[in-house]
mmCIF file of C-alpha atoms in Angstrom:
data_model
loop_
_atom_site.group_PDB
_atom_site.id
_atom_site.type_symbol
_atom_site.label_atom_id
_atom_site.label_comp_id
_atom_site.label_asym_id
_atom_site.label_seq_id
_atom_site.Cartn_x
_atom_site.Cartn_y
_atom_site.Cartn_z
ATOM 1 C CA UNK A 1 3.439 1.604 -3.511
ATOM 2 C CA UNK A 2 2.928 2.333 -7.413
ATOM 3 C CA UNK A 3 0.858 4.734 -9.065
ATOM 4 C CA UNK A 4 -1.150 3.999 -12.764
ATOM 5 C CA UNK A 5 -3.053 6.073 -14.827
ATOM 6 C CA UNK A 6 -6.868 5.262 -15.796
ATOM 7 C CA UNK A 7 -8.022 6.831 -18.932
ATOM 8 C CA UNK A 8 -11.569 7.044 -19.295
ATOM 9 C CA UNK A 9 -11.373 6.248 -22.995
ATOM 10 C CA UNK A 10 -13.642 7.393 -25.357
ATOM 11 C CA UNK A 11 -13.698 8.988 -29.441
ATOM 12 C CA UNK A 12 -12.266 12.278 -28.275
ATOM 13 C CA UNK A 13 -9.729 14.195 -26.705
ATOM 14 C CA UNK A 14 -6.266 12.244 -26.274
ATOM 15 C CA UNK A 15 -5.540 8.638 -27.502
ATOM 16 C CA UNK A 16 -4.884 5.905 -25.517
ATOM 17 C CA UNK A 17 -1.251 5.736 -27.446
ATOM 18 C CA UNK A 18 -0.260 9.223 -26.435
ATOM 19 C CA UNK A 19 -1.616 8.706 -23.005
ATOM 20 C CA UNK A 20 0.287 5.365 -22.434
ATOM 21 C CA UNK A 21 3.721 6.800 -23.642
ATOM 22 C CA UNK A 22 3.200 10.254 -21.757
ATOM 23 C CA UNK A 23 2.212 8.436 -18.517
ATOM 24 C CA UNK A 24 5.234 5.786 -19.050
ATOM 25 C CA UNK A 25 7.568 9.021 -19.652
ATOM 26 C CA UNK A 26 6.628 10.129 -16.280
ATOM 27 C CA UNK A 27 7.328 7.354 -14.051
ATOM 28 C CA UNK A 28 4.129 6.062 -13.660
ATOM 29 C CA UNK A 29 3.751 2.043 -13.469
ATOM 30 C CA UNK A 30 0.177 0.795 -15.295
ATOM 31 C CA UNK A 31 -1.929 2.171 -17.561
ATOM 32 C CA UNK A 32 -5.690 1.626 -17.647
ATOM 33 C CA UNK A 33 -8.339 1.788 -19.457
ATOM 34 C CA UNK A 34 -12.009 0.421 -19.091
ATOM 35 C CA UNK A 35 -14.535 -1.309 -21.039
ATOM 36 C CA UNK A 36 -18.194 -0.836 -21.990
ATOM 37 C CA UNK A 37 -19.568 -3.016 -25.443
ATOM 38 C CA UNK A 38 -22.628 -0.523 -25.367
ATOM 39 C CA UNK A 39 -25.049 1.026 -22.929
ATOM 40 C CA UNK A 40 -28.687 -0.182 -23.888
ATOM 41 C CA UNK A 41 -30.962 2.987 -23.983
ATOM 42 C CA UNK A 42 -33.988 1.325 -21.810
ATOM 43 C CA UNK A 43 -32.417 -0.145 -18.595
ATOM 44 C CA UNK A 44 -33.276 -1.197 -15.337
ATOM 45 C CA UNK A 45 -29.977 -1.220 -13.519
ATOM 46 C CA UNK A 46 -29.249 1.725 -11.633
ATOM 47 C CA UNK A 47 -25.431 2.896 -11.997
ATOM 48 C CA UNK A 48 -23.265 2.699 -8.240
ATOM 49 C CA UNK A 49 -22.493 6.269 -8.586
ATOM 50 C CA UNK A 50 -26.093 8.003 -8.950
ATOM 51 C CA UNK A 51 -28.245 5.201 -7.968
ATOM 52 C CA UNK A 52 -30.663 5.600 -11.027
ATOM 53 C CA UNK A 53 -30.531 5.031 -14.907
ATOM 54 C CA UNK A 54 -29.019 8.132 -15.226
ATOM 55 C CA UNK A 55 -24.757 7.896 -16.139
ATOM 56 C CA UNK A 56 -22.806 10.269 -14.879
ATOM 57 C CA UNK A 57 -20.451 10.471 -17.579
ATOM 58 C CA UNK A 58 -21.226 10.007 -21.551
ATOM 59 C CA UNK A 59 -18.127 8.223 -21.888
ATOM 60 C CA UNK A 60 -19.928 5.567 -20.726
ATOM 61 C CA UNK A 61 -21.942 5.528 -24.411
ATOM 62 C CA UNK A 62 -18.666 6.073 -26.294
ATOM 63 C CA UNK A 63 -15.367 4.001 -24.694
ATOM 64 C CA UNK A 64 -12.905 2.716 -27.001
ATOM 65 C CA UNK A 65 -12.346 -1.106 -27.178
ATOM 66 C CA UNK A 66 -9.635 -1.924 -24.188
ATOM 67 C CA UNK A 67 -7.949 -4.803 -26.296
ATOM 68 C CA UNK A 68 -7.844 -2.519 -29.603
ATOM 69 C CA UNK A 69 -6.921 0.901 -27.153
ATOM 70 C CA UNK A 70 -4.084 -1.086 -25.036
ATOM 71 C CA UNK A 71 -2.450 -2.429 -28.505
ATOM 72 C CA UNK A 72 -2.192 0.796 -29.977
ATOM 73 C CA UNK A 73 -0.068 1.615 -27.055
ATOM 74 C CA UNK A 74 2.421 -1.642 -27.311
ATOM 75 C CA UNK A 75 4.724 -0.073 -30.168
ATOM 76 C CA UNK A 76 5.321 3.625 -27.869
ATOM 77 C CA UNK A 77 5.933 2.122 -24.731
ATOM 78 C CA UNK A 78 8.298 -0.074 -23.418
ATOM 79 C CA UNK A 79 7.930 -0.852 -20.000
ATOM 80 C CA UNK A 80 4.582 0.522 -18.320
ATOM 81 C CA UNK A 81 1.923 -1.980 -17.411
ATOM 82 C CA UNK A 82 -0.928 -2.171 -19.948
ATOM 83 C CA UNK A 83 -4.615 -3.158 -17.822
ATOM 84 C CA UNK A 84 -7.881 -2.740 -17.938
ATOM 85 C CA UNK A 85 -9.705 -1.384 -14.976
ATOM 86 C CA UNK A 86 -12.255 -2.824 -15.479
ATOM 87 C CA UNK A 87 -12.840 -5.061 -18.682
ATOM 88 C CA UNK A 88 -16.266 -6.870 -19.064
ATOM 89 C CA UNK A 89 -14.371 -10.655 -20.017
ATOM 90 C CA UNK A 90 -18.202 -12.593 -20.127
ATOM 91 C CA UNK A 91 -19.157 -9.769 -22.680
ATOM 92 C CA UNK A 92 -16.856 -11.675 -25.131
ATOM 93 C CA UNK A 93 -16.045 -15.499 -26.475
ATOM 94 C CA UNK A 94 -14.112 -16.643 -24.072
ATOM 95 C CA UNK A 95 -11.726 -18.468 -26.659
ATOM 96 C CA UNK A 96 -11.641 -15.615 -28.707
ATOM 97 C CA UNK A 97 -10.723 -13.401 -25.546
ATOM 98 C CA UNK A 98 -7.982 -15.789 -24.708
ATOM 99 C CA UNK A 99 -6.331 -15.145 -27.521
ATOM 100 C CA UNK A 100 -6.463 -11.638 -27.754
ATOM 101 C CA UNK A 101 -4.859 -11.150 -24.375
ATOM 102 C CA UNK A 102 -2.555 -13.427 -24.981
ATOM 103 C CA UNK A 103 -1.625 -12.031 -28.294
ATOM 104 C CA UNK A 104 -1.325 -8.464 -26.667
ATOM 105 C CA UNK A 105 0.867 -9.855 -23.961
ATOM 106 C CA UNK A 106 3.166 -11.387 -26.553
ATOM 107 C CA UNK A 107 3.051 -8.514 -28.184
ATOM 108 C CA UNK A 108 4.052 -5.972 -25.554
ATOM 109 C CA UNK A 109 6.659 -8.553 -23.696
ATOM 110 C CA UNK A 110 4.142 -9.846 -20.804
ATOM 111 C CA UNK A 111 2.860 -6.182 -19.556
ATOM 112 C CA UNK A 112 -0.969 -7.658 -19.539
ATOM 113 C CA UNK A 113 -3.021 -6.813 -16.396
ATOM 114 C CA UNK A 114 -6.543 -7.898 -16.779
ATOM 115 C CA UNK A 115 -8.852 -6.045 -14.326
ATOM 116 C CA UNK A 116 -12.166 -7.424 -14.558
ATOM 117 C CA UNK A 117 -15.767 -6.690 -13.550
ATOM 118 C CA UNK A 118 -18.733 -8.586 -12.967
ATOM 119 C CA UNK A 119 -20.621 -6.290 -14.463
ATOM 120 C CA UNK A 120 -22.919 -3.243 -12.662
ATOM 121 C CA UNK A 121 -24.828 -2.599 -15.728
ATOM 122 C CA UNK A 122 -27.268 -6.029 -15.837
ATOM 123 C CA UNK A 123 -29.122 -4.703 -19.163
ATOM 124 C CA UNK A 124 -25.892 -4.894 -20.982
ATOM 125 C CA UNK A 125 -25.071 -8.469 -19.746
ATOM 126 C CA UNK A 126 -28.478 -9.603 -20.820
ATOM 127 C CA UNK A 127 -27.704 -8.465 -24.471
ATOM 128 C CA UNK A 128 -24.835 -10.862 -24.527
ATOM 129 C CA UNK A 129 -27.287 -13.666 -22.778
ATOM 130 C CA UNK A 130 -25.247 -13.587 -19.633
ATOM 131 C CA UNK A 131 -27.815 -13.967 -16.877
ATOM 132 C CA UNK A 132 -27.053 -11.437 -13.894
ATOM 133 C CA UNK A 133 -27.809 -14.063 -10.883
ATOM 134 C CA UNK A 134 -25.222 -15.906 -12.523
ATOM 135 C CA UNK A 135 -22.198 -13.542 -14.095
ATOM 136 C CA UNK A 136 -19.903 -14.336 -11.167
ATOM 137 C CA UNK A 137 -19.605 -18.316 -12.169
ATOM 138 C CA UNK A 138 -19.779 -17.225 -15.638
ATOM 139 C CA UNK A 139 -16.578 -15.167 -15.033
ATOM 140 C CA UNK A 140 -14.705 -18.102 -12.857
ATOM 141 C CA UNK A 141 -15.339 -20.436 -16.081
ATOM 142 C CA UNK A 142 -13.707 -17.876 -18.142
ATOM 143 C CA UNK A 143 -11.179 -17.002 -16.410
ATOM 144 C CA UNK A 144 -10.496 -21.066 -15.772
ATOM 145 C CA UNK A 145 -10.819 -21.858 -19.363
ATOM 146 C CA UNK A 146 -9.083 -18.506 -20.579
ATOM 147 C CA UNK A 147 -6.223 -19.978 -18.225
ATOM 148 C CA UNK A 148 -6.444 -23.362 -19.798
ATOM 149 C CA UNK A 149 -5.993 -22.326 -23.346
ATOM 150 C CA UNK A 150 -2.661 -19.758 -22.080
ATOM 151 C CA UNK A 151 -0.859 -22.716 -20.329
ATOM 152 C CA UNK A 152 -1.406 -25.902 -21.787
ATOM 153 C CA UNK A 153 -0.243 -27.176 -24.659
ATOM 154 C CA UNK A 154 -3.485 -29.152 -25.285
ATOM 155 C CA UNK A 155 -5.953 -27.089 -23.692
ATOM 156 C CA UNK A 156 -10.407 -28.591 -22.740
ATOM 157 C CA UNK A 157 -13.128 -27.214 -20.680
ATOM 158 C CA UNK A 158 -16.027 -28.590 -19.372
ATOM 159 C CA UNK A 159 -18.344 -25.863 -17.695
ATOM 160 C CA UNK A 160 -21.800 -24.815 -17.365
ATOM 161 C CA UNK A 161 -21.168 -21.776 -19.777
ATOM 162 C CA UNK A 162 -17.960 -22.752 -21.411
ATOM 163 C CA UNK A 163 -16.872 -25.965 -23.352
ATOM 164 C CA UNK A 164 -14.607 -27.222 -25.597
ATOM 165 C CA UNK A 165 -12.391 -30.295 -26.262
ATOM 166 C CA UNK A 166 -8.800 -30.785 -26.509
ATOM 167 C CA UNK A 167 -7.526 -27.722 -28.721
ATOM 168 C CA UNK A 168 -4.471 -26.008 -29.808
ATOM 169 C CA UNK A 169 -3.607 -22.353 -28.930
ATOM 170 C CA UNK A 170 -0.543 -19.956 -29.263
ATOM 171 C CA UNK A 171 0.767 -17.577 -28.683
ATOM 172 C CA UNK A 172 1.181 -18.580 -24.945
ATOM 173 C CA UNK A 173 1.290 -15.268 -23.006
ATOM 174 C CA UNK A 174 5.122 -14.471 -22.135
ATOM 175 C CA UNK A 175 4.039 -14.245 -18.331
ATOM 176 C CA UNK A 176 3.704 -17.502 -16.943
ATOM 177 C CA UNK A 177 0.773 -16.445 -15.227
ATOM 178 C CA UNK A 178 -1.081 -13.068 -16.177
ATOM 179 C CA UNK A 179 -2.384 -11.352 -13.343
ATOM 180 C CA UNK A 180 -6.032 -11.367 -12.572
ATOM 181 C CA UNK A 181 -7.596 -8.447 -10.699
ATOM 182 C CA UNK A 182 -10.930 -7.959 -9.834
ATOM 183 C CA UNK A 183 -13.007 -4.408 -9.927
ATOM 184 C CA UNK A 184 -15.842 -4.646 -7.597
ATOM 185 C CA UNK A 185 -17.139 -3.216 -4.401
ATOM 186 C CA UNK A 186 -15.392 -4.642 -1.543
ATOM 187 C CA UNK A 187 -18.287 -6.700 0.002
ATOM 188 C CA UNK A 188 -17.565 -9.993 1.673
ATOM 189 C CA UNK A 189 -18.718 -12.470 -1.122
ATOM 190 C CA UNK A 190 -16.491 -10.171 -3.350
ATOM 191 C CA UNK A 191 -13.640 -10.360 -1.321
ATOM 192 C CA UNK A 192 -13.944 -14.164 -0.958
ATOM 193 C CA UNK A 193 -14.370 -14.526 -4.426
ATOM 194 C CA UNK A 194 -11.031 -12.795 -4.907
ATOM 195 C CA UNK A 195 -9.195 -14.848 -2.749
ATOM 196 C CA UNK A 196 -10.673 -17.966 -4.037
ATOM 197 C CA UNK A 197 -10.324 -17.148 -7.873
ATOM 198 C CA UNK A 198 -7.875 -13.693 -8.655
ATOM 199 C CA UNK A 199 -4.728 -11.817 -7.541
ATOM 200 C CA UNK A 200 -6.369 -8.754 -6.264
ATOM 201 C CA UNK A 201 -8.938 -6.379 -5.934
ATOM 202 C CA UNK A 202 -9.644 -2.476 -7.224
ATOM 203 C CA UNK A 203 -11.486 -0.669 -5.305
ATOM 204 C CA UNK A 204 -14.484 0.914 -7.030
ATOM 205 C CA UNK A 205 -15.192 5.197 -7.455
ATOM 206 C CA UNK A 206 -17.911 4.723 -4.724
ATOM 207 C CA UNK A 207 -15.793 2.845 -2.167
ATOM 208 C CA UNK A 208 -15.937 3.660 1.313
ATOM 209 C CA UNK A 209 -14.027 2.345 4.486
ATOM 210 C CA UNK A 210 -11.350 1.348 2.662
ATOM 211 C CA UNK A 211 -9.009 0.145 5.009
ATOM 212 C CA UNK A 212 -11.067 -2.605 6.893
ATOM 213 C CA UNK A 213 -12.326 -3.918 3.519
ATOM 214 C CA UNK A 214 -8.177 -3.904 3.088
ATOM 215 C CA UNK A 215 -7.151 -6.206 6.059
ATOM 216 C CA UNK A 216 -10.518 -8.423 5.196
ATOM 217 C CA UNK A 217 -9.505 -9.350 2.103
ATOM 218 C CA UNK A 218 -6.291 -10.246 3.687
ATOM 219 C CA UNK A 219 -8.021 -12.155 5.853
ATOM 220 C CA UNK A 220 -10.051 -14.142 3.269
ATOM 221 C CA UNK A 221 -6.435 -14.495 1.548
ATOM 222 C CA UNK A 222 -5.308 -16.209 4.262
ATOM 223 C CA UNK A 223 -8.311 -18.343 4.780
ATOM 224 C CA UNK A 224 -8.095 -19.427 1.257
ATOM 225 C CA UNK A 225 -4.459 -20.416 1.780
ATOM 226 C CA UNK A 226 -3.449 -18.071 -0.697
ATOM 227 C CA UNK A 227 0.485 -17.557 -0.357
ATOM 228 C CA UNK A 228 2.026 -14.015 -0.130
ATOM 229 C CA UNK A 229 -0.307 -10.937 -0.625
ATOM 230 C CA UNK A 230 -2.775 -9.803 -2.665
ATOM 231 C CA UNK A 231 -2.566 -6.860 -5.156
ATOM 232 C CA UNK A 232 -4.880 -3.569 -4.049
ATOM 233 C CA UNK A 233 -5.344 -1.062 -6.319
ATOM 234 C CA UNK A 234 -7.168 2.218 -4.708
ATOM 235 C CA UNK A 235 -9.017 4.391 -7.457
ATOM 236 C CA UNK A 236 -8.365 8.174 -6.049
ATOM 237 C CA UNK A 237 -11.826 9.654 -7.118
ATOM 238 C CA UNK A 238 -10.488 12.891 -4.910
ATOM 239 C CA UNK A 239 -6.902 13.955 -4.324
ATOM 240 C CA UNK A 240 -6.262 12.067 -1.090
ATOM 241 C CA UNK A 241 -4.291 13.322 2.246
ATOM 242 C CA UNK A 242 -0.359 12.328 3.009
ATOM 243 C CA UNK A 243 -2.337 10.827 5.832
ATOM 244 C CA UNK A 244 -4.608 8.328 3.760
ATOM 245 C CA UNK A 245 -1.636 7.762 1.467
ATOM 246 C CA UNK A 246 0.553 6.594 4.367
ATOM 247 C CA UNK A 247 -2.618 4.595 5.845
ATOM 248 C CA UNK A 248 -3.032 2.914 2.777
ATOM 249 C CA UNK A 249 0.477 1.995 2.432
ATOM 250 C CA UNK A 250 0.625 1.127 5.627
ATOM 251 C CA UNK A 251 -2.400 -1.405 5.238
ATOM 252 C CA UNK A 252 -0.896 -3.195 2.356
ATOM 253 C CA UNK A 253 -2.116 -1.376 -1.219
ATOM 254 C CA UNK A 254 0.153 -1.361 -3.967
ATOM 255 C CA UNK A 255 -1.069 0.996 -6.264
ATOM 256 C CA UNK A 256 -2.909 4.060 -6.459
ATOM 257 C CA UNK A 257 -4.661 4.529 -9.737
ATOM 258 C CA UNK A 258 -5.272 8.234 -10.709
ATOM 259 C CA UNK A 259 -7.603 9.549 -13.382
ATOM 260 C CA UNK A 260 -6.866 11.776 -16.287
ATOM 261 C CA UNK A 261 -9.260 14.796 -17.252
ATOM 262 C CA UNK A 262 -11.092 14.696 -20.285
ATOM 263 C CA UNK A 263 -9.319 17.261 -21.717
ATOM 264 C CA UNK A 264 -7.279 17.602 -25.109
ATOM 265 C CA UNK A 265 -4.339 15.677 -25.091
ATOM 266 C CA UNK A 266 -2.055 18.688 -25.029
ATOM 267 C CA UNK A 267 -3.959 19.974 -21.310
ATOM 268 C CA UNK A 268 -3.905 15.893 -20.883
ATOM 269 C CA UNK A 269 0.464 15.429 -20.888
ATOM 270 C CA UNK A 270 1.084 18.637 -18.969
ATOM 271 C CA UNK A 271 -1.350 17.189 -16.120
ATOM 272 C CA UNK A 272 0.693 14.108 -16.400
ATOM 273 C CA UNK A 273 3.890 16.050 -15.789
ATOM 274 C CA UNK A 274 2.616 18.003 -13.126
ATOM 275 C CA UNK A 275 0.959 15.252 -11.319
ATOM 276 C CA UNK A 276 4.256 13.130 -11.350
ATOM 277 C CA UNK A 277 6.090 15.523 -9.950
ATOM 278 C CA UNK A 278 3.381 16.307 -7.119
ATOM 279 C CA UNK A 279 4.221 12.399 -6.603
ATOM 280 C CA UNK A 280 7.817 12.370 -6.930
ATOM 281 C CA UNK A 281 7.820 10.188 -9.785
#
């Protein structure tokens, strides 16, 4: 089972490049950053963690662009995977986003993983003209359209929300298949969507009863006729016990994602070294 690091980026504290470099030097497998383009001041959408319009962390309003953040880490790392936890693809133009991700994968030598969400903040989605009740369909079309641009010499797509005629688009990603993980609550609808359209699941900060949901995803995966097993990344919101970790690994969890403290850079680097030693990396 692998171990990854999540930096809740903002315009303060350690930079993504410095955090990614320290994570790689300490043996972590993946470096993750989040995305929010903006947070509308007036919102009807409740935050999943607080249950109302309040936010648990002011960094929600201060997040860096995830693709710029990951690009800044390319030249100071060589092996660690560069990922989002989670990005909101439907808040970007799909053709432009496909170019951005392909460019990042090209420049990093094939190290990109796309962790995507459907979007809990429906007010944020509304400002991007994404209807809340169709956001899963929009994301599916974005993914299909981007994969067409990444894999075909002449790509086209015709959907309800994305449409373009035969087009050239290079560079192609280094990876033949850019992994797509979905970060969302592990209900039956989400797990079925993952089995049909994605490569794996990321748990949410409020996730409970992980083991039954892992089993449910693997069953949905088999029902969908998918080969192999899904990637399953568990976000550790509290320090799990050794028994928890062993049970996750036995159940098929492939990576634990550990958050970084919102501290000055030197303290974050020291934390990474201590945490890597605790994990035996």
